Short mmCIF file of C-alpha atoms and ligand atoms in Angstrom, two decimals:
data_model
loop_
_atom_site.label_atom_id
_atom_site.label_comp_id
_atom_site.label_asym_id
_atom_site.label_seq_id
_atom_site.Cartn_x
_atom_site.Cartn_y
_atom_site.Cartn_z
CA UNK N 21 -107.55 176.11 64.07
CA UNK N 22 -108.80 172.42 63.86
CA UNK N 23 -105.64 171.11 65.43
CA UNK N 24 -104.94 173.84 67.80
CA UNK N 25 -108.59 172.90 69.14
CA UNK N 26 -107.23 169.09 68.91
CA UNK N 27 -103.82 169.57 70.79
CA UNK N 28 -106.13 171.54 73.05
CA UNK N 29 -108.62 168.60 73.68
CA UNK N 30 -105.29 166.01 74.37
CA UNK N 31 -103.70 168.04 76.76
CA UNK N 32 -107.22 168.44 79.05
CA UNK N 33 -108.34 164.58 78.66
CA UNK N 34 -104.27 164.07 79.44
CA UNK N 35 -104.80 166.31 82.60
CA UNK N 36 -108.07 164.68 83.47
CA UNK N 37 -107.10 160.85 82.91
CA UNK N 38 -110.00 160.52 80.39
CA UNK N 39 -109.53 157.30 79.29
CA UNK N 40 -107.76 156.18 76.12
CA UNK N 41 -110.78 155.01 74.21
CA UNK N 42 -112.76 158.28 75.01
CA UNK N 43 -109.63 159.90 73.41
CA UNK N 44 -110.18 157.11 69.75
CA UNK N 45 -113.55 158.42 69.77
CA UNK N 46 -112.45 161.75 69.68
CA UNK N 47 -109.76 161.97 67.36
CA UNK N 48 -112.24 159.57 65.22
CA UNK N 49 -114.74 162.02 65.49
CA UNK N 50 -112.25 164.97 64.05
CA UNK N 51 -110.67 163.11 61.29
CA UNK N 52 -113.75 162.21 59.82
CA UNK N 53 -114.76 166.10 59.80
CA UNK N 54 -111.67 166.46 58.28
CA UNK N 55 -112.75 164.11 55.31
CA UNK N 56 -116.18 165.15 55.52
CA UNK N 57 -115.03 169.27 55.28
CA UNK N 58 -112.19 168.00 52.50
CA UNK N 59 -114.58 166.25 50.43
CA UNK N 60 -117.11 169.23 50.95
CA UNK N 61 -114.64 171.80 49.54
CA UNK N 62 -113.78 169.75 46.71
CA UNK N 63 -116.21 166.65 45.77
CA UNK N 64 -114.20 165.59 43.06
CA UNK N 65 -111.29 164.95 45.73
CA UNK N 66 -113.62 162.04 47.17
CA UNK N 67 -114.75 160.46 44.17
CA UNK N 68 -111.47 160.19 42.56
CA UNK N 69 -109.74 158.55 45.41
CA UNK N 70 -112.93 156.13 45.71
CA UNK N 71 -112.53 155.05 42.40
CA UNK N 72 -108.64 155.15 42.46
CA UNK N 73 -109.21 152.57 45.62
CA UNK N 74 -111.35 150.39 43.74
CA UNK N 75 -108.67 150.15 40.75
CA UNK N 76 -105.84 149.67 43.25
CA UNK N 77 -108.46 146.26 45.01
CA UNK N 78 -108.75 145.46 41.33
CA UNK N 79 -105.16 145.12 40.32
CA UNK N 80 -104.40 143.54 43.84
CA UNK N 81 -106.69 140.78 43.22
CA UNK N 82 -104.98 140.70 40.01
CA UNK N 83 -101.63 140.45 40.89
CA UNK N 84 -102.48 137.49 43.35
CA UNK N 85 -103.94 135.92 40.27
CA UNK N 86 -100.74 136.50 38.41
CA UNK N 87 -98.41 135.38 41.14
CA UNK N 88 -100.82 132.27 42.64
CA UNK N 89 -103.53 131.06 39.75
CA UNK N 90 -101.74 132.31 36.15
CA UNK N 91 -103.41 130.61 33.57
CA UNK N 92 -105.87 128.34 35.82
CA UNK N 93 -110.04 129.83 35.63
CA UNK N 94 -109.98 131.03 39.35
CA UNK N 95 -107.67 132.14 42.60
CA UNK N 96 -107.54 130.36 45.52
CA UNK N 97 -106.84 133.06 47.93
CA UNK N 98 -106.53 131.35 50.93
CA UNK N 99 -104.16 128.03 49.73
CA UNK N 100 -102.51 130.36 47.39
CA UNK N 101 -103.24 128.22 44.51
CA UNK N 102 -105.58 128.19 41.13
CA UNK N 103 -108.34 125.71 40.17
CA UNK N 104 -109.93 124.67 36.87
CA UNK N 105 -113.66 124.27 36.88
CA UNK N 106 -112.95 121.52 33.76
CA UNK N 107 -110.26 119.08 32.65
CA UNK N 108 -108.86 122.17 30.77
CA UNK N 109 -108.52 126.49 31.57
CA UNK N 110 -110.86 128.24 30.04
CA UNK N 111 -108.83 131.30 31.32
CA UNK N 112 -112.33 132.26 33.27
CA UNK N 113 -110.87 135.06 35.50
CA UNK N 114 -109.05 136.29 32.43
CA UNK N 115 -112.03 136.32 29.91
CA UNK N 116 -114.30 137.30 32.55
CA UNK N 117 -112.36 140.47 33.51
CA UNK N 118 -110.85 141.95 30.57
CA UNK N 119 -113.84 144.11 30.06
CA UNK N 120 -113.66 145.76 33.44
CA UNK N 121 -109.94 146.39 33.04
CA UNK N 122 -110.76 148.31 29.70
CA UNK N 123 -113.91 150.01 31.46
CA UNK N 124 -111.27 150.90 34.18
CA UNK N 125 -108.31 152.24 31.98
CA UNK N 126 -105.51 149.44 33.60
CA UNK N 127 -104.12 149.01 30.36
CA UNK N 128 -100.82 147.15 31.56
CA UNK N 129 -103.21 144.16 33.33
CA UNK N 130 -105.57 144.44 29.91
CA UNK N 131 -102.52 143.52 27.91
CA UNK N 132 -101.50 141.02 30.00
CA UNK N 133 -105.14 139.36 30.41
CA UNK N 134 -104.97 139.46 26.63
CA UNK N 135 -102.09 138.18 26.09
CA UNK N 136 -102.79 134.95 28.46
CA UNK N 137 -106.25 134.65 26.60
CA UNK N 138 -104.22 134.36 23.38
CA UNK N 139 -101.69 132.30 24.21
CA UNK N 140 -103.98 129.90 26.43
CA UNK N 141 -107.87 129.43 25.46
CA UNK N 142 -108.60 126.41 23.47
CA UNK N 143 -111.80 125.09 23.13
CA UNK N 144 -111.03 121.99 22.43
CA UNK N 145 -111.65 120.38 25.59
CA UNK N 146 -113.52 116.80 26.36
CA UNK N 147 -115.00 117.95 28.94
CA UNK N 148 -118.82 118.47 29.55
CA UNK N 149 -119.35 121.99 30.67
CA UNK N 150 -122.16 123.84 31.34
CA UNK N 151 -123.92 125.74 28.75
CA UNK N 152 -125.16 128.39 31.42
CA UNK N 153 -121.88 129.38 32.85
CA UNK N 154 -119.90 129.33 29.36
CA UNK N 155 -122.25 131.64 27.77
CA UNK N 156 -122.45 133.61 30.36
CA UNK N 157 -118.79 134.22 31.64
CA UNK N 158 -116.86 132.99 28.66
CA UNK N 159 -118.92 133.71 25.29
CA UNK N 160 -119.88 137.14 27.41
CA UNK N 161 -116.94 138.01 28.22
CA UNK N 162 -115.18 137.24 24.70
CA UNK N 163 -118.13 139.24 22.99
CA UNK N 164 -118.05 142.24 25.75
CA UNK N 165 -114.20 141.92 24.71
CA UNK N 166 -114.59 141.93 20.82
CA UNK N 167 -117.39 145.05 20.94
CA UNK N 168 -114.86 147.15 23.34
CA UNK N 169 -111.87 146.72 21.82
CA UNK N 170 -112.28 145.37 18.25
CA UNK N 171 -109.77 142.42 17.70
CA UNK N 172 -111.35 140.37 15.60
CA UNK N 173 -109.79 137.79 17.78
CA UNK N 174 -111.99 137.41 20.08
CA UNK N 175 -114.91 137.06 17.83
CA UNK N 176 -113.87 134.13 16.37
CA UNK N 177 -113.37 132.53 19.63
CA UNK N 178 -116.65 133.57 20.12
CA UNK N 179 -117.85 131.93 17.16
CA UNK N 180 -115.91 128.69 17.96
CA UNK N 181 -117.24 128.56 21.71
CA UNK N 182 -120.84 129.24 20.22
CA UNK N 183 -120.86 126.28 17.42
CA UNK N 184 -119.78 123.97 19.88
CA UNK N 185 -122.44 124.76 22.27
CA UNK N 186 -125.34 124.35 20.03
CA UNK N 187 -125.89 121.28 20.08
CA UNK N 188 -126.59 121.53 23.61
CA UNK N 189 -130.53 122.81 22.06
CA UNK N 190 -130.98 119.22 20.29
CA UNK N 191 -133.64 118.26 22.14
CA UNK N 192 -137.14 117.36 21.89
CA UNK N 193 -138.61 120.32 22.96
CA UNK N 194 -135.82 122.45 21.98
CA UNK N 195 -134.82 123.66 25.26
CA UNK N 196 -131.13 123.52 26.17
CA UNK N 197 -129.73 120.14 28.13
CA UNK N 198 -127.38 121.46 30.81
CA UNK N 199 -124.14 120.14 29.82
CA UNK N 200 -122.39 119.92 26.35
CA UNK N 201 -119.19 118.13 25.82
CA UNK N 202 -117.51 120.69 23.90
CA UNK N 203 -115.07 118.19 21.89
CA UNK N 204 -117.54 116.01 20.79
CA UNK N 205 -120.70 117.72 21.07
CA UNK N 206 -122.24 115.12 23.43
CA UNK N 207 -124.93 116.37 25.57
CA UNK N 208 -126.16 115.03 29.28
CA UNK N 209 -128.58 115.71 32.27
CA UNK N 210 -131.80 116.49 30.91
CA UNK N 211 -133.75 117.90 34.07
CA UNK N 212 -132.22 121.80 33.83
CA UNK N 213 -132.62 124.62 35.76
CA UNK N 214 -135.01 127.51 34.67
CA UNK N 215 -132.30 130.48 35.06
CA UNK N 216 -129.91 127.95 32.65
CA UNK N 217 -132.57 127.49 29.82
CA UNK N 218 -133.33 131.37 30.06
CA UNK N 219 -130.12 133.23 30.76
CA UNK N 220 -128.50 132.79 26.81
CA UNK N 221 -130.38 135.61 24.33
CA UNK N 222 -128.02 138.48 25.13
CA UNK N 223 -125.27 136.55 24.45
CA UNK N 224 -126.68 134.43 21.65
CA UNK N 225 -128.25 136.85 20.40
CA UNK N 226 -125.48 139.04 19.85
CA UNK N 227 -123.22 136.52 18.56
CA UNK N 228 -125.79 136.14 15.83
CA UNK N 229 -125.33 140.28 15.21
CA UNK N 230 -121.97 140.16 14.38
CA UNK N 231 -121.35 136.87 13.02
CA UNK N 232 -124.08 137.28 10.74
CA UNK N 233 -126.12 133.63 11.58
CA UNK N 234 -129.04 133.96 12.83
CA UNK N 235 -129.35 130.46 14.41
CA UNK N 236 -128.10 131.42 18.02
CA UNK N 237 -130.40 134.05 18.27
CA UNK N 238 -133.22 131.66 17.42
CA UNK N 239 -132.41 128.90 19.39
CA UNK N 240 -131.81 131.26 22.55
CA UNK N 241 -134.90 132.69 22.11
CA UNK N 242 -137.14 129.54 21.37
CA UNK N 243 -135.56 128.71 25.09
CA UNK N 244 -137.44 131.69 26.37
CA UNK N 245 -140.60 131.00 24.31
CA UNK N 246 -140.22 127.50 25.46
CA UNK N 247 -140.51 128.14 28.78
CA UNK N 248 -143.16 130.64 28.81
CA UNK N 249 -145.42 128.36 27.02
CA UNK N 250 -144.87 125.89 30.00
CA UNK N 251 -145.32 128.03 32.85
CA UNK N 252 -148.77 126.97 35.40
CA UNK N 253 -151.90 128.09 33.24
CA UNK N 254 -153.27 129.08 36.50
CA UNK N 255 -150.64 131.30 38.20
CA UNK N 256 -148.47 132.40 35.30
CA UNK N 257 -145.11 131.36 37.17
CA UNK N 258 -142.41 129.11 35.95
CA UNK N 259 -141.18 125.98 38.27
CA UNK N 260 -137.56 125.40 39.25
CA UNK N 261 -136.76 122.33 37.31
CA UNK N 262 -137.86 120.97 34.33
CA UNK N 263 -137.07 118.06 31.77
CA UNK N 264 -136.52 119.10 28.87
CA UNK N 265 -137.04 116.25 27.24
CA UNK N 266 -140.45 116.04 28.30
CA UNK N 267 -140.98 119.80 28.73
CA UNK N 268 -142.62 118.50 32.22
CA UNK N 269 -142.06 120.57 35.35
CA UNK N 270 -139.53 118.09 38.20
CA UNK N 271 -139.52 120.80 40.83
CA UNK N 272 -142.45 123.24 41.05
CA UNK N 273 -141.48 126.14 43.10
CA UNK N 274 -141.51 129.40 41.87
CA UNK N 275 -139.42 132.35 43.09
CA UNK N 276 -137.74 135.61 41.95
CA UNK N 277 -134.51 133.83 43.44
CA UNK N 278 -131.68 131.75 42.13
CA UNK N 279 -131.76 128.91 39.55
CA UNK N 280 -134.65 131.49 38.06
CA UNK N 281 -133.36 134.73 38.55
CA UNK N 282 -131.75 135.77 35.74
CA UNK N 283 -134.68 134.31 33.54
CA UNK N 284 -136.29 137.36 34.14
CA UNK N 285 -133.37 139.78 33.90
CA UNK N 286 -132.78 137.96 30.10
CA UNK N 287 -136.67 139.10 28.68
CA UNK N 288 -135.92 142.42 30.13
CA UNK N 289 -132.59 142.90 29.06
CA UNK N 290 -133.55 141.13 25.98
CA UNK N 291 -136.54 143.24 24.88
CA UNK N 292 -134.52 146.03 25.05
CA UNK N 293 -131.68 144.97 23.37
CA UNK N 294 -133.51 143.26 20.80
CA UNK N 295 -136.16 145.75 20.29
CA UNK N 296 -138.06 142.26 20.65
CA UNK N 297 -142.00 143.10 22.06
CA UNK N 298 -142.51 139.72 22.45
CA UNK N 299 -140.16 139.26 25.02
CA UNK N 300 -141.67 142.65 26.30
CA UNK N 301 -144.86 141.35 26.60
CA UNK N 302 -143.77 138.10 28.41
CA UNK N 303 -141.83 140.31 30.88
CA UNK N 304 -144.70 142.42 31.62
CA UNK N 305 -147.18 139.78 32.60
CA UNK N 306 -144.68 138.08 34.67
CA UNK N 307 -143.96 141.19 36.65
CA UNK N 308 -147.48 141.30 37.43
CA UNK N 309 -147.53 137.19 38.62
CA UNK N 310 -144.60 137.74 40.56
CA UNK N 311 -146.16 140.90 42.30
CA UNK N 312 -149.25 138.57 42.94
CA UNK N 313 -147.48 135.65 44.18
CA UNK N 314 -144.44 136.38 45.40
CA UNK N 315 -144.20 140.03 47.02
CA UNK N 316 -144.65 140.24 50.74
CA UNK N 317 -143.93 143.51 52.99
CA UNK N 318 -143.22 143.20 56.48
CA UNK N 319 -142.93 145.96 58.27
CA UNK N 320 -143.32 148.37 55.35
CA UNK N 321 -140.12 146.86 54.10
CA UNK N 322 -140.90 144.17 50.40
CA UNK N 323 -139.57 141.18 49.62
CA UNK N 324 -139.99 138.59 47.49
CA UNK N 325 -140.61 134.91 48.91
CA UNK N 326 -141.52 131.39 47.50
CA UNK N 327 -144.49 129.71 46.12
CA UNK N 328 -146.13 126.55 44.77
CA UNK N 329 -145.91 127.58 40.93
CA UNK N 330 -149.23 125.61 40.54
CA UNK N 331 -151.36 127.30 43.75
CA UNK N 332 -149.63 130.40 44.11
CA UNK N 333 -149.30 129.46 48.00
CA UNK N 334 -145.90 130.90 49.94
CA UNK N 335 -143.18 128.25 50.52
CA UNK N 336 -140.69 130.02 51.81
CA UNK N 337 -140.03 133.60 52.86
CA UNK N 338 -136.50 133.44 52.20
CA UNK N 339 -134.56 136.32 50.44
CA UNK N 340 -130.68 136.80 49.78
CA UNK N 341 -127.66 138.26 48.18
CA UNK N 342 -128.46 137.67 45.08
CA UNK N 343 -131.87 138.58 44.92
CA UNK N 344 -130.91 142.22 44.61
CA UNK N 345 -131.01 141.58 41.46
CA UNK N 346 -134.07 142.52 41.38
CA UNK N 347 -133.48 146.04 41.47
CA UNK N 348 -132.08 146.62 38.26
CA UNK N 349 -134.73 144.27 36.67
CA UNK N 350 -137.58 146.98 38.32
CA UNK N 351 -135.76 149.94 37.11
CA UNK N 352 -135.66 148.84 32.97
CA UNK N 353 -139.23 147.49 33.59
CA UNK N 354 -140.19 151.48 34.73
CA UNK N 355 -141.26 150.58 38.15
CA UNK N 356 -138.31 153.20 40.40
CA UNK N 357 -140.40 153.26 43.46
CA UNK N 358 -140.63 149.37 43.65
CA UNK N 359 -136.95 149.41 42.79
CA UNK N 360 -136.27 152.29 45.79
CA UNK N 361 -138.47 150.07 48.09
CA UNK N 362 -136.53 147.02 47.51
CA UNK N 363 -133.48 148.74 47.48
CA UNK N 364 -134.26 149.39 51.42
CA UNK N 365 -134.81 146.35 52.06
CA UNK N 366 -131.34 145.01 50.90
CA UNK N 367 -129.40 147.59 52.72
CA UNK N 368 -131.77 146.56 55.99
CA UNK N 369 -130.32 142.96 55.12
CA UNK N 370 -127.02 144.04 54.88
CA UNK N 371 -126.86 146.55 58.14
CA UNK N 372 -128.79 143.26 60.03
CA UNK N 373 -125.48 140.95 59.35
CA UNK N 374 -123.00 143.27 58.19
CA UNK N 375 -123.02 142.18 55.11
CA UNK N 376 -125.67 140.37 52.45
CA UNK N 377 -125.82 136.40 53.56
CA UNK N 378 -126.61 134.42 51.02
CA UNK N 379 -130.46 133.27 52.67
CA UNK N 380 -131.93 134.81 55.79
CA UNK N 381 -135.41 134.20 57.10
CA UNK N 382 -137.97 137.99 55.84
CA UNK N 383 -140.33 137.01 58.40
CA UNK N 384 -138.29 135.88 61.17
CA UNK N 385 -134.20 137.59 60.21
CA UNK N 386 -133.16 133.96 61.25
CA UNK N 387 -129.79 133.17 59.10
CA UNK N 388 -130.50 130.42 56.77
CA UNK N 389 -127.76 129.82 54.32
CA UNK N 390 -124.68 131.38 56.72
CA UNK N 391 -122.21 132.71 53.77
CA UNK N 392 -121.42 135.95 52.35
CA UNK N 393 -119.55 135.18 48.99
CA UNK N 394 -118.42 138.76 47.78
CA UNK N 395 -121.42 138.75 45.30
CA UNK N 396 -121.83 142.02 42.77
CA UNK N 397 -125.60 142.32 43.04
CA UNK N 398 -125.90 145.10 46.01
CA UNK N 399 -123.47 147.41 43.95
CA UNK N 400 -125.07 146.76 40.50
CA UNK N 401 -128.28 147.64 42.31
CA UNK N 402 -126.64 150.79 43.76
CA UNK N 403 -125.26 151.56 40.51
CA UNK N 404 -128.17 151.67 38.13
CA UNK N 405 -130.80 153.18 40.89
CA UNK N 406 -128.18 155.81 41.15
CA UNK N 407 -128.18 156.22 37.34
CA UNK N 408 -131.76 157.27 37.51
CA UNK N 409 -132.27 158.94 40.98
CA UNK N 410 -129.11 160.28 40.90
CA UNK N 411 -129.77 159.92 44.86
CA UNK N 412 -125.55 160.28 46.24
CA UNK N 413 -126.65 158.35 49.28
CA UNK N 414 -125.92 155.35 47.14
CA UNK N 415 -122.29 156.60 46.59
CA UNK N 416 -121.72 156.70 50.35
CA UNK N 417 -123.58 153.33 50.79
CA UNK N 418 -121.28 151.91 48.04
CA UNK N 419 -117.51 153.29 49.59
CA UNK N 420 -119.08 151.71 53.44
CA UNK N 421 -119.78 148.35 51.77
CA UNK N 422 -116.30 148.34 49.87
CA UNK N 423 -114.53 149.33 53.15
CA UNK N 424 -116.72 146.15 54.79
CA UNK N 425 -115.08 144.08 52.10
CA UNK N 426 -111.87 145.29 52.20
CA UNK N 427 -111.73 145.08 55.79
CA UNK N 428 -113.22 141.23 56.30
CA UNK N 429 -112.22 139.67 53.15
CA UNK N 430 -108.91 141.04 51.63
CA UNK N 431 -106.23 138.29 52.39
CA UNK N 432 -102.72 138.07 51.71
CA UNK N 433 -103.71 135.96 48.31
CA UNK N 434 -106.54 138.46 47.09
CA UNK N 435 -109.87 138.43 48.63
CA UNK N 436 -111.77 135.27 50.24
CA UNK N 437 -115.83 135.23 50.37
CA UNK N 438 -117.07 134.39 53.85
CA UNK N 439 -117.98 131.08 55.09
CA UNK N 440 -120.14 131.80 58.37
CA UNK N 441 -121.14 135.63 58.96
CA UNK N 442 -121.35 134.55 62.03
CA UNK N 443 -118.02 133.17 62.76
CA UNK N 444 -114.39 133.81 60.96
CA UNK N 445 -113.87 130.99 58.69
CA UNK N 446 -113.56 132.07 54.49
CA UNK N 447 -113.83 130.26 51.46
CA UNK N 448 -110.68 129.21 49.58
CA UNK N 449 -112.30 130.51 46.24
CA UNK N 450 -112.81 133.71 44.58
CA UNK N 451 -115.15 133.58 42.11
CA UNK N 452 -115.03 135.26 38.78
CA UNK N 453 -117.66 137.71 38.82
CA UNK N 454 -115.85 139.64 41.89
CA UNK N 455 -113.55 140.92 39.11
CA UNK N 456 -116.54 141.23 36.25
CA UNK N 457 -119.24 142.21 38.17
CA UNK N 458 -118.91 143.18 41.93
CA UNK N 459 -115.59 145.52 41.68
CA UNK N 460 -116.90 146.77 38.08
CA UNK N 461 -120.42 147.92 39.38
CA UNK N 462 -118.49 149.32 42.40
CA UNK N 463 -115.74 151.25 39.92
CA UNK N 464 -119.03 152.50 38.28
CA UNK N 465 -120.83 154.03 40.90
CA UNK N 466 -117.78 155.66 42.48
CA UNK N 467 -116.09 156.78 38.87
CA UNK N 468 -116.91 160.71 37.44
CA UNK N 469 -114.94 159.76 34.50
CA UNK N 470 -115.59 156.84 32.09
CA UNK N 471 -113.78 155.93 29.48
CA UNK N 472 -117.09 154.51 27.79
CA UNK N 473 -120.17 156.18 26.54
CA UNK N 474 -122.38 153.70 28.69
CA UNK N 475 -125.75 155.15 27.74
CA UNK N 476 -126.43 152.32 25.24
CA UNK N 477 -125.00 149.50 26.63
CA UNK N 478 -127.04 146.63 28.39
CA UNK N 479 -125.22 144.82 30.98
CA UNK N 480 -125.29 141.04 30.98
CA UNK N 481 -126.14 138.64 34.30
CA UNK N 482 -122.48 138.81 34.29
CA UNK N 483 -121.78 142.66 34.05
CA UNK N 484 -120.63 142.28 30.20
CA UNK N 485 -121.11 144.96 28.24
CA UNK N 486 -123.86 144.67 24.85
CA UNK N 487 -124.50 147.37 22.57
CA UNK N 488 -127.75 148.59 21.25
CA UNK N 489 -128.06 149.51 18.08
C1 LIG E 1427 -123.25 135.81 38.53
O1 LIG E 1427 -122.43 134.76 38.15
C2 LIG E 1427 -124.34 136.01 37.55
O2 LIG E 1427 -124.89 137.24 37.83
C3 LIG E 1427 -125.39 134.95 37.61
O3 LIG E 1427 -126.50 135.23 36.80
C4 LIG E 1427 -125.89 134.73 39.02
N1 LIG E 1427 -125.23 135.57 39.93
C5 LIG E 1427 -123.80 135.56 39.91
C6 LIG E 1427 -123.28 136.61 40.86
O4 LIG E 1427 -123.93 136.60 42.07
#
């Protein structure tokens, strides 16, 4: 019937000269009722082809890895080529991923990722790196690794990664100095950034579970303590930057935003992976300083903007990709409607530019930092306030944004984050969480079938999986 009415509609507009886009628009118009009736009749028809589509992005980014980048910590999709973010691997793209191939059933690129892990990662490397971004990506991803799949393997590489980062905490206030030197345990750059001194419990704190020493937990947590106790008496917000050798704030701007973001993700996360209420408590309160401070709505829509830690006065009404972080943060704290507010507003960001830049002006929608770099937060957001509303608008948010990707960033050498949203240029770097995070979260949301009972699992800053109890 459908087509007779199609061959119908060709042979007038053919008669009638009707012009050859007017003709796109229609056949446009009935192959998406096609899909729409398809997926109407049968539901599960959509959502396993959505999640089929992710796995088949997943495995192409991986086999550009393979082909281009084997062995080095990230792809360079446009140059074809791999880099190291140190003098040595640390198989980043590898460690970081495994989890997701598990969580995805690709068993063939699992085996492979474990096998290069195996035959590759050394920690021996005199090198400083950063405690932030090994805990999070490499000691995450070994322990997400270790809980999912057992080898005992990757919890002593866990273990070994862990002892060599600890001295990183021998300061004198006890918070962390950014680098380590993981050969000889040498430490350097004292002013550190408040997401690095915060971001470590979940990790630290579950290496202390299962290797049965309690000192990672403790010095992760003293971090968090550490910090609190510093924060402005008067406004109850943390700065920026701080010495940690002189637990004095360097930079004293306060935001929900990167270099502090995932501070508050980690007493969230934390309390409830922990059980701890004292990390509970410090949560709560700073929800309700951040709410004071930092929430602004313009035209009914939130966000969340800058201010002088010490005054509480706005510096900045930025907001960006990352900040959708957010989201999830709002949902574990209890607060849905906050979390379906701000939710809005990211998908208003994204619709404005087509995709999420990484800074754009609330007050003004002027772009300030230009670059979309493929980042995981809008589909973790998606994900968990679709766990709890159960709302499928998310799903068909999530399959537009992955057909945005696909369609502006999939290159012949994998996928390539964009420079300018306003122009063509890319970035010659994919970045490891696109693998652990971004195509993960999106897998998630657009999956009916997982292959893991994810009702107690807490996801890291990095989408690694942690156990409760
Ligand atoms: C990830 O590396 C982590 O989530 C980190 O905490 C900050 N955000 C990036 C992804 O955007």
């Amino acid at each position: 019937m459908l087509l007779h009415l199609y061959f119908h509609k060709l042979q007038t507009c053919l008669k009638s000269k009707i012009k050859y886009n007017t003709m796109r628009l229609i056949l446009k118009t009935i192959l998406i009722f096609c899909i729409t009736a398809a997926c109407c009749i049968n539901p599960a028809f959509s959502k396993q082809n959505l999640s089929q589509k992710v796995k088949d992005e997943f495995v192409y980014v991986w086999n550009n890895y393979k082909k281009y980048a084997w062995g080095y910590d990230d792809l360079k999709p446009i140059s074809k080529s791999g880099s190291n973010w140190y003098n040595k691997t640390v198989c980043m793209t590898a460690v970081d991923a495994y989890d997701a191939m598990l969580l995805m059933g690709l068993e063939k690129e699992a085996k492979e990722a474990k096998k290069l892990i195996k035959d590759s990662l050394n920690f021996e490397i005199d090198d400083y790196v950063s405690n932030f971004e090994m805990t999070i990506r490499i000691l995450g991803g070994l322990l997400s690794a270790y809980q999912l799949d057992n080898d005992v393997y990757f919890l002593r590489m866990a273990e070994d990664l862990g002892q060599r980062l600890l001295p990183a905490f021998n300061s004198p206030t006890g918070l962390p100095y950014r680098y380590v030197n993981l050969k000889t345990g040498d430490t350097r750059d004292a002013i550190n950034v408040t997401s690095e001194i915060g971001t470590l419990v979940l990790e630290y704190g579950t290496l202390s579970k299962f290797s049965g020493n309690p000192v990672y937990f403790n010095v992760a947590k003293n971090a968090l303590i550490g910090l609190n106790s510093r924060k402005d008496p008067n406004t109850g917000l943390p700065g920026l930057l701080i010495d940690i050798e002189t637990g004095e704030w360097v930079f004293k701007e306060s935001s929900i935003s990167g270099g502090i973001d995932s501070y508050y993700e980690y007493l969230i996360k934390g309390a409830m992976l922990f059980k701890d209420q004292e990390l509970l408590k410090i949560y709560d309160e700073s929800k309700k300083n951040i709410e004071k401070y930092l929430c602004d709505t313009v035209d009914n829509r939130i966000w969340y903007g800058a201010a002088n830690m010490q005054t509480g006065t706005r510096t900045r009404t930025e907001f960006g990709a990352i900040d959708a972080y957010y989201i999830p943060v709002l949902l574990l704290g209890g607060d849905t409607v906050k979390a379906q507010n701000l939710m809005k507003s990211c998908f208003y960001m994204w619709d404005y530019y087509s995709m999420s830049p990484e800074k754009f002006n609330y007050m003004t929608n002027e772009l300030l930092i230009k670059s979309s770099e493929l980042r995981p937060e809008l589909f973790e957001s998606a994900y968990f306030l679709w766990q709890s509303t159960q709302d499928s608008s998310l799903i068909t948010r999530c399959e537009d944004m992955l057909n945005t990707i696909i369609i502006k960033c999939k290159v012949l050498g994998g996928y390539a984050p964009i420079a300018d949203l306003l122009g063509n240029k890319k970035i010659d770097l994919l970045n490891s969480y696109f693998l652990s995070e971004t195509l993960k979260y999106a897998f998630l949301i657009l999956n009916d079938e997982p292959t893991f009972d994810l009702e107690n699992v807490i996801f890291s800053t990095q989408g690694h999986l942690f156990f409760k109890d």
